[in-house]
Coordinates of C-alpha atoms in Angstrom, one line a residue:
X29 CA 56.4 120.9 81.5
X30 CA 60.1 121.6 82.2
X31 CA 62.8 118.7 83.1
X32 CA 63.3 118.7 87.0
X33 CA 66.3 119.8 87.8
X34 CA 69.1 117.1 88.3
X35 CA 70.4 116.6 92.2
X36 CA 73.3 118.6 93.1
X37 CA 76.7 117.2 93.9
X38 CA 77.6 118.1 97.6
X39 CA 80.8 118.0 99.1
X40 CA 81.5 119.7 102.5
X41 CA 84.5 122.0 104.2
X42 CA 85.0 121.4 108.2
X43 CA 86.7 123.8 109.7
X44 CA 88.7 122.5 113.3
X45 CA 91.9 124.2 113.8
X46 CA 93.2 127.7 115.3
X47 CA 93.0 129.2 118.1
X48 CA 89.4 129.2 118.6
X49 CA 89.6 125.1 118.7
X50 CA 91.4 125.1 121.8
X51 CA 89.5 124.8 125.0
X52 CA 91.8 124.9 128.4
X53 CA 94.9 123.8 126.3
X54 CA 93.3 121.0 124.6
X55 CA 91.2 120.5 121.7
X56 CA 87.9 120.8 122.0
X57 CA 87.0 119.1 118.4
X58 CA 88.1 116.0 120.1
X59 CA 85.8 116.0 123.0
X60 CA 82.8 114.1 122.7
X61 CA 79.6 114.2 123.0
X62 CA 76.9 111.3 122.3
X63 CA 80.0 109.0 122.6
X64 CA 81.7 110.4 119.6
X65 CA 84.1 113.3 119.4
X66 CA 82.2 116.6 117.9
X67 CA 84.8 116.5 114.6
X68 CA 84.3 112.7 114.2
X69 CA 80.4 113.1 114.6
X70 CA 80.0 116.0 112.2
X71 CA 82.7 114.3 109.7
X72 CA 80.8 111.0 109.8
X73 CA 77.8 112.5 108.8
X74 CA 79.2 114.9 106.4
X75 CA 80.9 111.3 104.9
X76 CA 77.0 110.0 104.6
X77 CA 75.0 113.2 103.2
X78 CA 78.2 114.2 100.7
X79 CA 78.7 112.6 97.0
X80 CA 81.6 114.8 97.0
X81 CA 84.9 115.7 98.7
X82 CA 84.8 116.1 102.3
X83 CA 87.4 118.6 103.6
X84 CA 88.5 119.2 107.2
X85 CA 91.3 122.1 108.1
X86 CA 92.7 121.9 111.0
X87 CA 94.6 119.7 113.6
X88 CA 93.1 116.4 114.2
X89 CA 92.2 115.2 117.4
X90 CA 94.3 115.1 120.1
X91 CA 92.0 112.9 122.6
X92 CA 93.4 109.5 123.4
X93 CA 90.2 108.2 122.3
X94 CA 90.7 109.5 118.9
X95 CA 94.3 109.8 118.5
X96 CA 96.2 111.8 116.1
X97 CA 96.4 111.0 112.0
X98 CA 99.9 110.8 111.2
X99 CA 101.5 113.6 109.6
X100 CA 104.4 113.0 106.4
X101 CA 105.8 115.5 104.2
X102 CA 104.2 117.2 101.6
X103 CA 100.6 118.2 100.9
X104 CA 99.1 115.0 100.4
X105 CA 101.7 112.0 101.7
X106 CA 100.1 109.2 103.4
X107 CA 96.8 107.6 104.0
X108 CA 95.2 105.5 106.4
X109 CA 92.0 103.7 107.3
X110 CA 89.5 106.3 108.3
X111 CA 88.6 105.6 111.8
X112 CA 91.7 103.7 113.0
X113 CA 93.8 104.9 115.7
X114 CA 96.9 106.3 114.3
X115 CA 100.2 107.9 116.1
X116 CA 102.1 111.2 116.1
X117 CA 101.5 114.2 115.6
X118 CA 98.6 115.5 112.7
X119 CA 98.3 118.0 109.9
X120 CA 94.9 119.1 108.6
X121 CA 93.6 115.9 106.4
X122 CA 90.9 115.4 103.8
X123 CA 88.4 112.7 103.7
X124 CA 86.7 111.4 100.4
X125 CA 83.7 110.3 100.1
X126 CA 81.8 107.8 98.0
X127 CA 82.1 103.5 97.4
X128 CA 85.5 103.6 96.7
X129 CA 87.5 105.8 99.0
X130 CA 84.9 106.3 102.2
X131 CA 87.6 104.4 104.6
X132 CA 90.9 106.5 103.6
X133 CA 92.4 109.5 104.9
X134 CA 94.7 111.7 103.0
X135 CA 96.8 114.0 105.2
X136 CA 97.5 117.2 103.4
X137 CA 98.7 120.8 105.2
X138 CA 97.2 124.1 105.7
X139 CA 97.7 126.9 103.8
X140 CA 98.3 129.2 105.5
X141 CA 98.7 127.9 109.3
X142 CA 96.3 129.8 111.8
X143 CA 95.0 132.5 109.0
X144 CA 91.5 132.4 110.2
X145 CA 88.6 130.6 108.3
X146 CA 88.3 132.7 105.5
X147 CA 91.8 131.6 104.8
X148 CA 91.1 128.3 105.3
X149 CA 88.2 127.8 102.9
X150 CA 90.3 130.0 100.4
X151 CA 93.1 127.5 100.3
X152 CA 91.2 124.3 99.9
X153 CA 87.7 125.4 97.7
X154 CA 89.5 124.2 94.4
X155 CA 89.6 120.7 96.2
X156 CA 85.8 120.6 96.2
X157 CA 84.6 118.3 93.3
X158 CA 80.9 119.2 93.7
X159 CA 77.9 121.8 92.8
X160 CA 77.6 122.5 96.2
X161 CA 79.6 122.8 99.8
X162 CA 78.9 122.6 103.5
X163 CA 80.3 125.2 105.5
X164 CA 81.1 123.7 108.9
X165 CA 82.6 124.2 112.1
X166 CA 84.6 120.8 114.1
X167 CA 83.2 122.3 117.7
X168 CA 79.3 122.0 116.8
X169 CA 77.7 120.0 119.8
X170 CA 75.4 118.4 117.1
X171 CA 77.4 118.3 113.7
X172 CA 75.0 115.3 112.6
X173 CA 71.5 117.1 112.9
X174 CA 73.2 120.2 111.6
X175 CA 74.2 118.7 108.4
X176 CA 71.1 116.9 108.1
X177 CA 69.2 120.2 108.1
X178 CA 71.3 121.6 105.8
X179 CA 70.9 119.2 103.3
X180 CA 67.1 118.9 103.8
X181 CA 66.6 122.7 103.6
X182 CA 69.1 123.4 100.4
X183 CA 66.9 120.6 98.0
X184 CA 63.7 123.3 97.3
X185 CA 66.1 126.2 96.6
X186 CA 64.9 128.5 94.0
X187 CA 67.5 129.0 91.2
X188 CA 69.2 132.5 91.6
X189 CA 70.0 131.8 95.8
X190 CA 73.4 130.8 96.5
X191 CA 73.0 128.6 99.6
X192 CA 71.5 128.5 102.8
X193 CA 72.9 129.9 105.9
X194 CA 71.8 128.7 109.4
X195 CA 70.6 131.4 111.7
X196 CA 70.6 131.1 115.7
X197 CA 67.9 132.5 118.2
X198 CA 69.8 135.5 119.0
X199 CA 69.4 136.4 115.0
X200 CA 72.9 135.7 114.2
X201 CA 73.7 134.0 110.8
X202 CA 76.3 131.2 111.3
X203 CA 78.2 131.5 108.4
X204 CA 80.1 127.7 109.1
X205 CA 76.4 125.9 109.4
X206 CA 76.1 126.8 105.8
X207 CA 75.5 125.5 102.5
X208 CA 76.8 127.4 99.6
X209 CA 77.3 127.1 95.6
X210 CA 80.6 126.0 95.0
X211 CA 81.6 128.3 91.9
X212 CA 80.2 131.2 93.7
X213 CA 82.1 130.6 96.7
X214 CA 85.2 130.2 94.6
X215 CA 84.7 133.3 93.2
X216 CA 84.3 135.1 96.3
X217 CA 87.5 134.0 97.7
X218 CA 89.1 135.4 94.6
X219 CA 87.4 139.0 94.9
X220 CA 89.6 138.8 98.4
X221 CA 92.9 140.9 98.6
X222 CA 93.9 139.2 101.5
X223 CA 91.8 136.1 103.4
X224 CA 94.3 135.8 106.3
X225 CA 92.0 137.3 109.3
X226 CA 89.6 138.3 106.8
X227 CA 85.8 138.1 108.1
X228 CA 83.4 135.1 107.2
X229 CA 80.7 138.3 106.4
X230 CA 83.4 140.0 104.1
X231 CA 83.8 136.7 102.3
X232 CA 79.6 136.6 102.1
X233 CA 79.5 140.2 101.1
X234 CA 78.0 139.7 97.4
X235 CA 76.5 136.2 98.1
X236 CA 72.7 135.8 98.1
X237 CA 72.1 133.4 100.3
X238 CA 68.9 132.6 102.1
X239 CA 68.7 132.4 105.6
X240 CA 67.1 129.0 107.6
X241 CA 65.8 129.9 111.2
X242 CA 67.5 127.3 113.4
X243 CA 64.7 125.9 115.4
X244 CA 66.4 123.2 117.3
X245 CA 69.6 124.4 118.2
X246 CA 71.8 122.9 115.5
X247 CA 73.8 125.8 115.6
X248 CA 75.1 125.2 119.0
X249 CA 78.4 125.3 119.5
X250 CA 81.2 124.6 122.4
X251 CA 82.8 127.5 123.6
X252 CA 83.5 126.6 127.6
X253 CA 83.2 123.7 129.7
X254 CA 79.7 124.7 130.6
X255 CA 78.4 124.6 127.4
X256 CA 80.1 121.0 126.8
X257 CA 78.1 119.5 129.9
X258 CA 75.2 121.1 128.6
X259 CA 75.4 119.9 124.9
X260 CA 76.4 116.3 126.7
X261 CA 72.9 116.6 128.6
X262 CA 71.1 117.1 125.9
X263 CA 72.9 115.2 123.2
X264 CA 72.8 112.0 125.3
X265 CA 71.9 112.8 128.8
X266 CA 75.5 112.2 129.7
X267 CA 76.9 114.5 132.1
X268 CA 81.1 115.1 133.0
X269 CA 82.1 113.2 135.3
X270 CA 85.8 112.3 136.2
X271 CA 86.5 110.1 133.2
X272 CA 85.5 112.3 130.8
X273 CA 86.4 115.7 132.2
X274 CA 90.0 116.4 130.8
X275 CA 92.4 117.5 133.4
X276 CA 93.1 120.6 131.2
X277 CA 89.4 121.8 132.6
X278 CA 89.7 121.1 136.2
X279 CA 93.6 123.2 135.8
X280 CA 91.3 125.9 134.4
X281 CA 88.4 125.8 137.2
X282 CA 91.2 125.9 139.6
X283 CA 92.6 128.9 138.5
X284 CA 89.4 130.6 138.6
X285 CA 88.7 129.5 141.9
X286 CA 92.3 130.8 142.8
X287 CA 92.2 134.1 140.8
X288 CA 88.8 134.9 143.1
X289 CA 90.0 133.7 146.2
X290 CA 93.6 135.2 146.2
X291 CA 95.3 131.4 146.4
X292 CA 99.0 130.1 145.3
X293 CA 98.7 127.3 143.4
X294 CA 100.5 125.7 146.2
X295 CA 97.4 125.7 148.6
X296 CA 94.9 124.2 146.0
X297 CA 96.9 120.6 145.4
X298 CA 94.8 119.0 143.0
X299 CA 96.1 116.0 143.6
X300 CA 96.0 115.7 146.6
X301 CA 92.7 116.7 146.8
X302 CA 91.5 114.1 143.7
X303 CA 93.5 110.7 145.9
X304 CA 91.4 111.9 149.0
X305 CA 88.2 111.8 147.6
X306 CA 88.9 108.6 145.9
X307 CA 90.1 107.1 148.6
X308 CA 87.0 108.2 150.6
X309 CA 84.6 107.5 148.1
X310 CA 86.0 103.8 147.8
X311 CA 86.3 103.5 151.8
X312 CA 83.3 105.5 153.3
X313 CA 80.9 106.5 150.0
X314 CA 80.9 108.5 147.2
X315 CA 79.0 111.8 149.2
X316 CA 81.8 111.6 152.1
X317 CA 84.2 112.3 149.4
X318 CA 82.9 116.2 149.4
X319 CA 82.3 116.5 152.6
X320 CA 86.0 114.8 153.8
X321 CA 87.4 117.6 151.3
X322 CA 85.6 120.7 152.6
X323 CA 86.2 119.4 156.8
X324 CA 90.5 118.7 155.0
X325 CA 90.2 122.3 153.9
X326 CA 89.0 123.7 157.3
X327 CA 91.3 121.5 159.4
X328 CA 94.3 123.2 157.2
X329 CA 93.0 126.2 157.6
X330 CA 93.0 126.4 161.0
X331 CA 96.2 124.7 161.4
X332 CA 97.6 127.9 159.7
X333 CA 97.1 127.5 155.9
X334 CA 100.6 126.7 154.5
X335 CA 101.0 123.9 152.2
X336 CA 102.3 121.5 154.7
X337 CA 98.9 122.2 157.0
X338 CA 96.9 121.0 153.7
X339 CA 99.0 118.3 153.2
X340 CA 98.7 116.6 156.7
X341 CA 94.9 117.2 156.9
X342 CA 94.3 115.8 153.7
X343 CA 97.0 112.8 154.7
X344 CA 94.7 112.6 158.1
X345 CA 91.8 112.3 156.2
X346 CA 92.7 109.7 154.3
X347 CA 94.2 107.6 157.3
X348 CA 90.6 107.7 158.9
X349 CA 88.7 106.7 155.7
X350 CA 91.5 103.2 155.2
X351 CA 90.5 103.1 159.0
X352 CA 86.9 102.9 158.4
X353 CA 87.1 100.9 155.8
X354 CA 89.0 98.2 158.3
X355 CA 86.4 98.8 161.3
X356 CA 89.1 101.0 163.2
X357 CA 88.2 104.2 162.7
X358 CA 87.6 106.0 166.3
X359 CA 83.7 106.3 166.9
X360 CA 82.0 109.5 167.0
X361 CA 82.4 110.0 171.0
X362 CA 86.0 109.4 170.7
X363 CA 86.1 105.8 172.0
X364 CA 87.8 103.4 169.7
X365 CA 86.0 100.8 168.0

């Protein structure tokens, strides 16, 4: 009877900068979901499944919830508490796991800035001090259950396979909802001329790697606002709201609106718009608040359209909501109180 096989050592690479973190101007790792921003949620549990180094490249979060880890000079200057609410502006950092080190944060730089994940996992692989490393992106809606099933699925591979890649419904392997041989993975960044822009199936090419049908959408990641308010449904049955939609997504749905509707900026004054259905909302109720906006909207429109219509209909609006709210608004035949 052979010896069992002794457990691997894991460690795990989260990849949350570039452009393709940014969501209407802000960072989308830093949104949350489940009350916990997606990087923090994926990093914490990478931080509980790893015995080895866990690696995140990129920019830290930018969400006042989460704050920024401070950046000093040189590749590995500073530490902090993990989880504290630091100040300034970040560089990519590494957390290590295990007893002794689980609660600091090393800030180190990327190498090179904005080359693309390939380039990303080439420049910090020889960090890794395990058998084995999680591939995984900072934006998945679910970062917890996804590493969960990575390390659940990787512990009956046959020898030979050189990790486990996550595959979505629409057939697609997820190359960063992975699990991978650290030597091999090594060595296939080596066999790269160039990894700046190179393509996550180019750095695969020669890997064998066994693919695990993703079931319950662990692969889900946030690409829009939409799919943020879904994952937030599902996750926790949290929907957005106004205190957790950033105002970088209600810019962006205004310019859609404006793009389709042929509008200036001018004539869609979000702020305007946001104090009268607060104010209507706290003076009349919350459903007035829509309907106050849509009659301010016609009223301007009317009037002419110009900025200074809006503005007096919205400003009229208000008036008659503080007025309700005092028992003088007009009654609805036109008498007064």
């Amino acid at each position: 009877m052979s010896a069992p096989r002794s457990r691997a050592r894991i460690g795990a690479i989260i990849l949350s900068g570039g452009r393709a973190s940014r969501m209407g101007g802000i960072d989308k790792t830093a949104l949350e979901v489940a009350g916990r921003s997606m990087l923090r949620r994926t990093t914490d549990a990478a931080l509980d499944a790893c015995d080895g180094t866990v690696i995140v490249v990129g920019t830290p979060p930018t969400d006042p919830a989460t704050g920024r880890y401070p950046a000093e000079a040189g590749p590995n200057a500073g530490s902090m508490p993990y989880g504290a609410a630091p100040t300034g502006t970040g560089a990519p950092f590494i957390l290590r796991s295990g007893q002794s080190a689980a609660s600091r944060v090393v800030v180190m730089s990327e190498e090179p800035a904005g080359g693309g994940p390939v380039a990303a996992i080439t420049a910090v692989i020889g960090r890794v001090d395990a058998d084995e490393v999680l591939l995984l992106a900072g934006d998945l809606a679910a970062g917890d259950r996804t590493v969960a099933a990575l390390v659940a699925a990787g512990r009956d591979d046959p020898t030979g396979v050189d990790g486990v890649v996550l595959v979505d419904a629409a057939g697609r392997r997820q190359w960063l909802c992975a699990r991978i041989r650290t030597q091999v993975l090594a060595e296939a960044t080596a066999r790269l001329t160039n990894p700046v822009g190179a393509r996550m199936s180019d750095l695969f090419a020669d890997l064998h790697c066994r693919d695990l049908p993703d079931a319950t959408g662990v692969t889900t990641d946030v690409d829009t606002w939409q799919d943020l308010s879904r994952a937030r449904s599902r996750e926790s049955g949290a929907r957005m709201n106004d205190r957790t939609l950033p105002p970088e997504a209600l810019d962006e749905w205004s310019s859609i609106l404006r793009d389709r509707f042929g509008l200036d900026a001018e004539q869609v004054p979000i702020a305007l718009v946001l104090d009268l259905a607060r104010d209507v909302a706290h003076d009349v109720a919350r459903p007035a608040a829509p309907l106050s906006a849509f009659v301010a909207g016609l009223v301007a429109g009317r009037a002419g359209g110009t900025p200074e219509d809006t503005a007096a209909a919205l400003a009229e609006v208000v008036a008659l909501a503080g007025a309700w709210a005092e028992g003088r608004a007009p009654r609805s035949d036109g008498s007064g109180v």
